[in-house]
Short mmCIF file of N, CA and C in Angstrom, two decimals:
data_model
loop_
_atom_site.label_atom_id
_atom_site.label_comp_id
_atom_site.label_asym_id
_atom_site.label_seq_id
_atom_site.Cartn_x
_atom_site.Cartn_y
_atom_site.Cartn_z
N UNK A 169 -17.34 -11.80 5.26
CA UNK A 169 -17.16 -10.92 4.13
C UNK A 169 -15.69 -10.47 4.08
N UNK A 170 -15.33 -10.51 2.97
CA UNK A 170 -13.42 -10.00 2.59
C UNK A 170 -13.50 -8.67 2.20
N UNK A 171 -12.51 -7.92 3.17
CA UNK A 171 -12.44 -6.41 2.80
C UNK A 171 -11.35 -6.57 1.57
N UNK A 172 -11.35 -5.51 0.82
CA UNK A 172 -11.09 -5.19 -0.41
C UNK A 172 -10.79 -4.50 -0.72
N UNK A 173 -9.34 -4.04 -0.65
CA UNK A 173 -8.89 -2.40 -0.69
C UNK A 173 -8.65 -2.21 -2.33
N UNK A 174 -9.04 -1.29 -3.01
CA UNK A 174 -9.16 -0.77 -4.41
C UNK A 174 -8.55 0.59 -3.94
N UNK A 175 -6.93 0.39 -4.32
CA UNK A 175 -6.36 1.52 -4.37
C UNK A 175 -5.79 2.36 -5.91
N UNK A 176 -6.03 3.48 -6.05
CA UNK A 176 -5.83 4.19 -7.50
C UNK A 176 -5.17 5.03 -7.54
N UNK A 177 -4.84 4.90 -8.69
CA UNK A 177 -4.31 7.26 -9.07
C UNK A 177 -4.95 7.03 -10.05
N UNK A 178 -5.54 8.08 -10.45
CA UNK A 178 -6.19 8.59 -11.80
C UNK A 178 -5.78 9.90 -12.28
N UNK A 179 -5.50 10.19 -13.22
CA UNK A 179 -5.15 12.06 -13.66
C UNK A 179 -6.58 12.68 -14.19
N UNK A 180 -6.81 11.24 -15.33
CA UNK A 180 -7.99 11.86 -15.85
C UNK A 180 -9.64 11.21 -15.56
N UNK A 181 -9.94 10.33 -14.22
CA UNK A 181 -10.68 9.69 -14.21
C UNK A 181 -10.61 8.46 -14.73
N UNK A 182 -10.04 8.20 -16.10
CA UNK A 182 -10.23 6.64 -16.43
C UNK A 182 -10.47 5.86 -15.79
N UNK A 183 -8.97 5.64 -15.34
CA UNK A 183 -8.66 4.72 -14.03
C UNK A 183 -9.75 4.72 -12.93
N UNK A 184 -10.20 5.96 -12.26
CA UNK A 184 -10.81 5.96 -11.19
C UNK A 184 -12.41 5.35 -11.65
N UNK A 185 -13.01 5.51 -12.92
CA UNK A 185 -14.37 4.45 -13.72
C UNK A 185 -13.69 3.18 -13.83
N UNK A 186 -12.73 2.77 -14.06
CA UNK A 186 -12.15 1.48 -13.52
C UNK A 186 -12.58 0.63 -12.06
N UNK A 187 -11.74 1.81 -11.24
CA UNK A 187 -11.91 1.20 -9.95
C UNK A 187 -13.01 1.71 -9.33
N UNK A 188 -13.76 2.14 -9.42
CA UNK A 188 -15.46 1.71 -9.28
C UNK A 188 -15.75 0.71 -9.65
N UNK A 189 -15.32 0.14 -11.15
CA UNK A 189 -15.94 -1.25 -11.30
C UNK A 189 -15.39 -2.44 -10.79
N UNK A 190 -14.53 -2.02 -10.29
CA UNK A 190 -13.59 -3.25 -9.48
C UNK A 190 -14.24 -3.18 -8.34
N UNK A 191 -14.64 -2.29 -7.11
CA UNK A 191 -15.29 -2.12 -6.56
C UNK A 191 -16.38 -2.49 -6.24
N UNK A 192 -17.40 -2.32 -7.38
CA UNK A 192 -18.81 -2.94 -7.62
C UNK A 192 -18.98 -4.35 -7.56
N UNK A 193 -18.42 -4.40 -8.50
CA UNK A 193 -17.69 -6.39 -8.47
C UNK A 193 -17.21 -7.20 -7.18
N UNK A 194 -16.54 -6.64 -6.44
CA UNK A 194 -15.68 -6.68 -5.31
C UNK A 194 -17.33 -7.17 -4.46
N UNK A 195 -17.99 -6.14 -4.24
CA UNK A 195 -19.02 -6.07 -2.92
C UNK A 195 -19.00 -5.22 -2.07
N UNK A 196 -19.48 -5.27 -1.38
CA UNK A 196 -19.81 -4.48 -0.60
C UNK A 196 -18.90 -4.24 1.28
N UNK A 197 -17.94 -5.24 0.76
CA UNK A 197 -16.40 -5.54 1.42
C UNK A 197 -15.17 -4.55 0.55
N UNK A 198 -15.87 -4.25 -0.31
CA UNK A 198 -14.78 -3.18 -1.09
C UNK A 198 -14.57 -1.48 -0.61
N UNK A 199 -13.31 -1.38 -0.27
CA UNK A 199 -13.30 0.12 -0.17
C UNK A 199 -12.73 1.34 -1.12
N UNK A 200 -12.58 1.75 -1.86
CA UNK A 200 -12.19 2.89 -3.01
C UNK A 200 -11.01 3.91 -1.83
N UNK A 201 -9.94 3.35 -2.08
CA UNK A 201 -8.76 4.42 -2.19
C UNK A 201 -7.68 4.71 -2.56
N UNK A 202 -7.92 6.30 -2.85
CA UNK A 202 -6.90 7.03 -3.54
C UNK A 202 -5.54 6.47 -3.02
N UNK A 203 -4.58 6.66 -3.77
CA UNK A 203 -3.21 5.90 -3.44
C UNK A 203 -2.15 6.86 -2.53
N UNK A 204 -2.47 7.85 -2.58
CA UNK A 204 -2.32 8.92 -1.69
C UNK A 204 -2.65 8.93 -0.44
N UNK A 205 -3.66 8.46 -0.02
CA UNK A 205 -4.31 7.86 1.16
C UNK A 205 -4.13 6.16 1.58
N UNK A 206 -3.48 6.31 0.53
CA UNK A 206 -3.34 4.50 1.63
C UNK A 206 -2.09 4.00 2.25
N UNK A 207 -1.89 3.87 3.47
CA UNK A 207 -0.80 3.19 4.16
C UNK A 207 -0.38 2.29 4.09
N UNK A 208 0.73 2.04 3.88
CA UNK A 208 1.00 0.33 3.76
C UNK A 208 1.04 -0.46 4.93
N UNK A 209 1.11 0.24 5.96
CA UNK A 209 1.19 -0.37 7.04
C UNK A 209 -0.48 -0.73 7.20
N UNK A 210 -1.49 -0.60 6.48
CA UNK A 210 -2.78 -1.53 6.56
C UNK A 210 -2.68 -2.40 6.09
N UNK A 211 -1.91 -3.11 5.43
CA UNK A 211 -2.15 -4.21 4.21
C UNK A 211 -2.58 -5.06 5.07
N UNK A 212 -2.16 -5.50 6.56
CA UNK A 212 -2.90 -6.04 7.54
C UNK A 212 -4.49 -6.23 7.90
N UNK A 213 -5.43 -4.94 7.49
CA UNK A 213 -6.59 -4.99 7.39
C UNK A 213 -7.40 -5.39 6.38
N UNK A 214 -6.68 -5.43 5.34
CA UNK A 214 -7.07 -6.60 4.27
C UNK A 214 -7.07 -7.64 4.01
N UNK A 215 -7.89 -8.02 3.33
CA UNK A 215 -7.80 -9.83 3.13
C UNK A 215 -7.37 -9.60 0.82
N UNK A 216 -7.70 -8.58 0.44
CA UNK A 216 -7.21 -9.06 -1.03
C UNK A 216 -7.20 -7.32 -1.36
N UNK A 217 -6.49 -7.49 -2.69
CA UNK A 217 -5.79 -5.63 -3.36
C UNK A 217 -5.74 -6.02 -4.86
N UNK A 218 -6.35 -4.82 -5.03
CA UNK A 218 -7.12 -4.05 -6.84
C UNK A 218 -6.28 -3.08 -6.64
N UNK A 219 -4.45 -2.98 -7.58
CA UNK A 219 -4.32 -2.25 -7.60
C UNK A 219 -4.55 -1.28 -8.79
N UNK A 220 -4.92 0.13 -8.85
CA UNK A 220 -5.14 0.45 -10.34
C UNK A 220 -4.24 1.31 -10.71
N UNK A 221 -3.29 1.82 -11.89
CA UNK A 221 -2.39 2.95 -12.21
C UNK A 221 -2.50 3.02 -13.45
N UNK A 222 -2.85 4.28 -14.08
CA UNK A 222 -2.92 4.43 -16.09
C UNK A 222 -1.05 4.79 -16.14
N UNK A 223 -0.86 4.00 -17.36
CA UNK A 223 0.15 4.46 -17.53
C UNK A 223 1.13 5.30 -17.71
N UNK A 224 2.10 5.81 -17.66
CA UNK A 224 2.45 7.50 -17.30
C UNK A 224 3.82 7.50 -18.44
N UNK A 225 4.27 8.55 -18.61
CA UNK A 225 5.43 8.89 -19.14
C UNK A 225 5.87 7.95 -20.53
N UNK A 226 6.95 7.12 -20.01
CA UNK A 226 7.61 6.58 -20.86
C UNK A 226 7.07 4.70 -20.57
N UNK A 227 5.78 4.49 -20.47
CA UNK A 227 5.16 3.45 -20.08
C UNK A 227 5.53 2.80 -18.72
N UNK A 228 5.69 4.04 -17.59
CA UNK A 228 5.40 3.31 -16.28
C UNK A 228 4.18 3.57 -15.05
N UNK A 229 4.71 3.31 -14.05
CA UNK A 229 3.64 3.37 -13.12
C UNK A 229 3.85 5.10 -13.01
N UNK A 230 3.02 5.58 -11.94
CA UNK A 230 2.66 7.63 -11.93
C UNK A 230 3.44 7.53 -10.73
N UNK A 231 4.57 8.48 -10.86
CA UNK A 231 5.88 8.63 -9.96
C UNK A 231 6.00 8.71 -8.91
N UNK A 232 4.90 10.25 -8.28
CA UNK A 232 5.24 11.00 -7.48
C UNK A 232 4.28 10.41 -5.79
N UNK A 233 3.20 9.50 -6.64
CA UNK A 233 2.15 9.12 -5.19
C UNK A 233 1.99 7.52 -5.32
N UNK A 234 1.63 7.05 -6.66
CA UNK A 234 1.68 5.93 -6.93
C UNK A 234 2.60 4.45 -6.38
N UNK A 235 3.54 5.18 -7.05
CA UNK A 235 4.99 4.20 -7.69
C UNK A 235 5.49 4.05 -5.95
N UNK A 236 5.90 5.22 -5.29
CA UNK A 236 6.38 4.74 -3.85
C UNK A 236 5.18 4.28 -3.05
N UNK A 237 4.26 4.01 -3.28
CA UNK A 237 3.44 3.96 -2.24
C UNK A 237 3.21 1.82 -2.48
N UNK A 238 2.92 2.02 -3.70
CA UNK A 238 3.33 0.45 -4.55
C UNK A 238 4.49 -0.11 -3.90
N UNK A 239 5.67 0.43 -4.04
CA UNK A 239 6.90 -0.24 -3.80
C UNK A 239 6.49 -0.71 -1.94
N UNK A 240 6.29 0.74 -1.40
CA UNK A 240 6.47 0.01 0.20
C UNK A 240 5.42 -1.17 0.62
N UNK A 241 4.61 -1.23 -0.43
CA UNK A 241 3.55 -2.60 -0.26
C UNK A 241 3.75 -3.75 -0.79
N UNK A 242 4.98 -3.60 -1.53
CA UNK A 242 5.72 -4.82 -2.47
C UNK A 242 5.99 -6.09 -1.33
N UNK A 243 6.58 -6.35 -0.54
CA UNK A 243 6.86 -6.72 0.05
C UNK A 243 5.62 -7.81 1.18
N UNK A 244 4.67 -6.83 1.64
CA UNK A 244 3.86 -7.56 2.16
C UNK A 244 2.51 -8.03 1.67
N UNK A 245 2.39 -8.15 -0.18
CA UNK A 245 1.62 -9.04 -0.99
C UNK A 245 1.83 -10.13 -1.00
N UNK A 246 3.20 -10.42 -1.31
CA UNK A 246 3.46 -12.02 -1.76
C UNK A 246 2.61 -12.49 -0.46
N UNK A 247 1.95 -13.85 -1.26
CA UNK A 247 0.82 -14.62 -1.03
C UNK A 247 -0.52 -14.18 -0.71
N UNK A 248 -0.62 -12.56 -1.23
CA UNK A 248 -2.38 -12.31 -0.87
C UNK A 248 -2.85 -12.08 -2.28
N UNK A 249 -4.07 -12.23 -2.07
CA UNK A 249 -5.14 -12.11 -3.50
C UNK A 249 -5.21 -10.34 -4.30
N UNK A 250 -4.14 -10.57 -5.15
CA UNK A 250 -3.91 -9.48 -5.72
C UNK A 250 -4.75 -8.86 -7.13
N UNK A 251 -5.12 -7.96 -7.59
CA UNK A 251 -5.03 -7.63 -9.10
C UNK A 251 -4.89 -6.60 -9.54
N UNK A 252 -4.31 -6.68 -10.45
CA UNK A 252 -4.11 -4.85 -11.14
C UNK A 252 -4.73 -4.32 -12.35
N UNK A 253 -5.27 -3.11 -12.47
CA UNK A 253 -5.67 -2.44 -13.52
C UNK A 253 -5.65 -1.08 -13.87
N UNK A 254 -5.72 -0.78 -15.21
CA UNK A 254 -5.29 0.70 -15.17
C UNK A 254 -5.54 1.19 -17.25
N UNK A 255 -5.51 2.41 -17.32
CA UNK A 255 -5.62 2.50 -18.71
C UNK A 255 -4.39 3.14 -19.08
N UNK A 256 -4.70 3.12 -20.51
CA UNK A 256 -3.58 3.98 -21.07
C UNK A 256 -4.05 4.61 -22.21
N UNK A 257 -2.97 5.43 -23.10
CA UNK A 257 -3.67 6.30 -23.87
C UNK A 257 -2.66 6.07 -25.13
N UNK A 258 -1.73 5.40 -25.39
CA UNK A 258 -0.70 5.38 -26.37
C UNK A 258 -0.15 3.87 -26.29
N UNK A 259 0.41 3.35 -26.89
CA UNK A 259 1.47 1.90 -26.78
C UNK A 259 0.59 1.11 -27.20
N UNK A 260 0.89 0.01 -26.42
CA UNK A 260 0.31 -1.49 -26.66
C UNK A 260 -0.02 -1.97 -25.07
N UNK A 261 0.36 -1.00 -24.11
CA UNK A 261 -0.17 -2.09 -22.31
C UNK A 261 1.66 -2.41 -22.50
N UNK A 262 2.32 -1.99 -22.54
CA UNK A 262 4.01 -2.42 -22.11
C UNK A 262 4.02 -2.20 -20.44
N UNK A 263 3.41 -1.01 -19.87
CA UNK A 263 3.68 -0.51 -18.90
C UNK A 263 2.59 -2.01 -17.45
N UNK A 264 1.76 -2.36 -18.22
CA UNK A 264 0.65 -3.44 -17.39
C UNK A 264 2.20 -4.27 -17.52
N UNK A 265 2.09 -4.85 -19.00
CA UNK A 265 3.35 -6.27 -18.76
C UNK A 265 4.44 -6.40 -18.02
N UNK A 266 5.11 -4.83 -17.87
CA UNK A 266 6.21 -4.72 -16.70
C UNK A 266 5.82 -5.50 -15.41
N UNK A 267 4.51 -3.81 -15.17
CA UNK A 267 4.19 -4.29 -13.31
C UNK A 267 3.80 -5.97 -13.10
N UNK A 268 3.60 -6.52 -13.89
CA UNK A 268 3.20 -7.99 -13.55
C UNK A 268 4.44 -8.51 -13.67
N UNK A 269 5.49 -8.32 -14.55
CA UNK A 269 6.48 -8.81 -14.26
C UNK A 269 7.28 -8.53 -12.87
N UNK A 270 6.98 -7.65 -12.27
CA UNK A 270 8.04 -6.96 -11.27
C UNK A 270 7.09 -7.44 -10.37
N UNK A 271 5.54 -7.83 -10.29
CA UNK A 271 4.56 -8.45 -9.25
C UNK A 271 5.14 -9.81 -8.99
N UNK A 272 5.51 -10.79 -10.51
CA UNK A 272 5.91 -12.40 -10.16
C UNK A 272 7.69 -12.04 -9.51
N UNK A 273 8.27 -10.94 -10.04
CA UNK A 273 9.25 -11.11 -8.83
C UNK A 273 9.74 -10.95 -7.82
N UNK A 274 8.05 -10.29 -7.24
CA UNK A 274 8.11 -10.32 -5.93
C UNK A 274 7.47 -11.37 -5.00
N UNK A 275 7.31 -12.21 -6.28
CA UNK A 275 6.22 -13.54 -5.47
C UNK A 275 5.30 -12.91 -5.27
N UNK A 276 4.21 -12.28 -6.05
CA UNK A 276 2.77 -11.84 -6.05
C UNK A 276 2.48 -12.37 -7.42
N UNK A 277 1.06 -13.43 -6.86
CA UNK A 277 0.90 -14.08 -7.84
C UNK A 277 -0.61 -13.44 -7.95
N UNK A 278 -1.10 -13.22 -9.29
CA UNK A 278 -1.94 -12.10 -9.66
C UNK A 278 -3.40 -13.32 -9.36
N UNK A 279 -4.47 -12.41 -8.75
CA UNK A 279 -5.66 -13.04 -8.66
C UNK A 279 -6.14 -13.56 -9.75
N UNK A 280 -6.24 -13.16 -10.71
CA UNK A 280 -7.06 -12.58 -11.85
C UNK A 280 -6.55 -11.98 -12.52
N UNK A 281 -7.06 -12.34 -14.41
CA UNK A 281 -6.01 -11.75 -15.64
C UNK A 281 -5.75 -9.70 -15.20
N UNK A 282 -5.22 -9.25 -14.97
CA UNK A 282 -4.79 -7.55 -15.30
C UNK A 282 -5.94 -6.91 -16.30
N UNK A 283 -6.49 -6.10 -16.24
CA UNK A 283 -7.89 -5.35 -17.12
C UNK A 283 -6.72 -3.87 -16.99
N UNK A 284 -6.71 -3.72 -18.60
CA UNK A 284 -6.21 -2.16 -19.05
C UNK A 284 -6.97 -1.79 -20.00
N UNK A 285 -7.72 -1.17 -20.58
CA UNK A 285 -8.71 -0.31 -21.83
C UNK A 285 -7.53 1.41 -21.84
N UNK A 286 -7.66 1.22 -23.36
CA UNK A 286 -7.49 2.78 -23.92
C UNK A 286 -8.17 3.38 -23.39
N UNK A 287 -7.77 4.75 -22.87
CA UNK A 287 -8.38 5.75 -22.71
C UNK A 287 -9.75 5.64 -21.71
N UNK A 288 -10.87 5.71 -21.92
CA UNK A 288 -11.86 5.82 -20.92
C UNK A 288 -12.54 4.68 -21.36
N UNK A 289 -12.50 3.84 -19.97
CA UNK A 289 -13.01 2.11 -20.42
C UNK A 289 -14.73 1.91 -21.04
N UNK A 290 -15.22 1.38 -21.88
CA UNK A 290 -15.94 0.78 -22.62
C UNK A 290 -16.84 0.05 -21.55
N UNK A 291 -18.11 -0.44 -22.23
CA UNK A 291 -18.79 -1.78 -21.12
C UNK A 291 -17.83 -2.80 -21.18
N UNK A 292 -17.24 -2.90 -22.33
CA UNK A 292 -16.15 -4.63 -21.63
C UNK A 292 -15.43 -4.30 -21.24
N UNK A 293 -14.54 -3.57 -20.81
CA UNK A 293 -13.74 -2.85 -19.83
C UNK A 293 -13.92 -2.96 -18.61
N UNK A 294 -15.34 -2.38 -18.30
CA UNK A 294 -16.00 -2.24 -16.99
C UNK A 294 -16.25 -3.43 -16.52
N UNK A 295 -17.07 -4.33 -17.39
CA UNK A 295 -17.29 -5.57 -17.51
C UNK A 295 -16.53 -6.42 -16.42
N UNK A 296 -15.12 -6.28 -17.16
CA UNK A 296 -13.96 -7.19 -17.32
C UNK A 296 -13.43 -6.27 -15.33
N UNK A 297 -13.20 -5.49 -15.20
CA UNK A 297 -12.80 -4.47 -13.69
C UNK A 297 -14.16 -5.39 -12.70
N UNK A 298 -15.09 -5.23 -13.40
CA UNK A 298 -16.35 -5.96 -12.26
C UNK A 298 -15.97 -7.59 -12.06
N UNK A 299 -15.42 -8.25 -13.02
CA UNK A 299 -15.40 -9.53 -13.12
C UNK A 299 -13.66 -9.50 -12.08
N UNK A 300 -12.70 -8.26 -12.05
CA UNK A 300 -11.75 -8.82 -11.29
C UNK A 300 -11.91 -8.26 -10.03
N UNK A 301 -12.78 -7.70 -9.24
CA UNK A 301 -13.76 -7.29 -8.13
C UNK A 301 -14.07 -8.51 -7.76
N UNK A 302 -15.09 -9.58 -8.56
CA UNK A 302 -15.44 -10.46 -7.97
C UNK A 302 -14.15 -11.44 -7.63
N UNK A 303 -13.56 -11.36 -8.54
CA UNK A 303 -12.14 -13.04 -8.23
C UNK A 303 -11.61 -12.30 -6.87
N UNK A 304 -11.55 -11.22 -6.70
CA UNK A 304 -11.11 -10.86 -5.58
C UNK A 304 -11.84 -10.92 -3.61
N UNK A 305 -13.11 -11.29 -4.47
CA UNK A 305 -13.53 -10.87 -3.21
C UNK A 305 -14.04 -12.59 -2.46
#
C-alpha cells in the first residue's frame, strides 16, 4: 500500500472538502495534513503528494504557512508522484497555471490533470479530487 500525504491550507474549508476527496480516492494509504504540520524533511516517508492551496491575494499560493513550507519541498519532488489542487473565488485558475508552471521547473512532473472549482467544490469537483487520490495512490 502507498502512503499518501494530502497536505492543505484552507481559510474557508473549500480546499480542506477538496482534500478529503483526494484522500478518499487516495485509500486508505492516505493521510490529511494541514500544511502547517508537515515537515519536509518527511517527504522520505512518502511514496506520492496531493498538494492543495485556494488561491490567495493577487492569484498566488497562501504566504504565511503554505508558500514556505511548498518551497522547502520543491526540491525533493522532482521524480515523485505529485498533484495539486485547490479553489478559488475570483479569476480564471491563473494562480493553479503558475504553480504548475513553477512545478515543471522544478522537474515535478504532475501525476494527474490539477482539480480547482470556484468557491466550495460541486460533485464534479469532488469527483474529479477522488479521481486524483486514485492516480496517486
Amino acid at each position: 500500500m502507498n502512503k499518501i500525504a494530502v497536505v492543505f491550507w484552507s481559510g474557508t474549508g473549500n480546499t480542506e472538502a477538496m482534500a478529503a476527496a483526494v484522500a478518499e480516492g487516495a485509500g486508505p494509504g492516505a493521510e490529511l495534513i494541514p500544511a502547517a504540520a508537515f515537515d519536509p524533511a518527511a517527504l522520505a516517508n512518502y511514496d506520492a503528494f496531493a498538494f492543495g492551496c485556494p488561491s490567495m491575494g493577487a492569484e498566488q499560493l497562501e504566504e504565511s504557512e503554505f508558500e514556505p513550507m511548498f518551497a522547502a519541498c520543491e526540491a525533493g519532488l522532482a521524480g515523485r508522484r505529485v498533484g495539486l489542487f485547490g479553489s478559488y473565488g475570483w479569476g480564471d485558475g491563473e494562480w493553479m497555471r503558475s504553480w504548475e508552471e513553477r512545478c515543471a521547473a522544478a522537474g515535478i512532473a504532475l501525476a494527474a490533470p490539477s482539480v480547482i472549482c470556484c468557491e466550495a467544490p460541486d460533485e464534479d469537483a469532488l469527483a474529479a479530487c477522488r479521481a486524483l487520490g486514485a492516480a496517486l495512490a
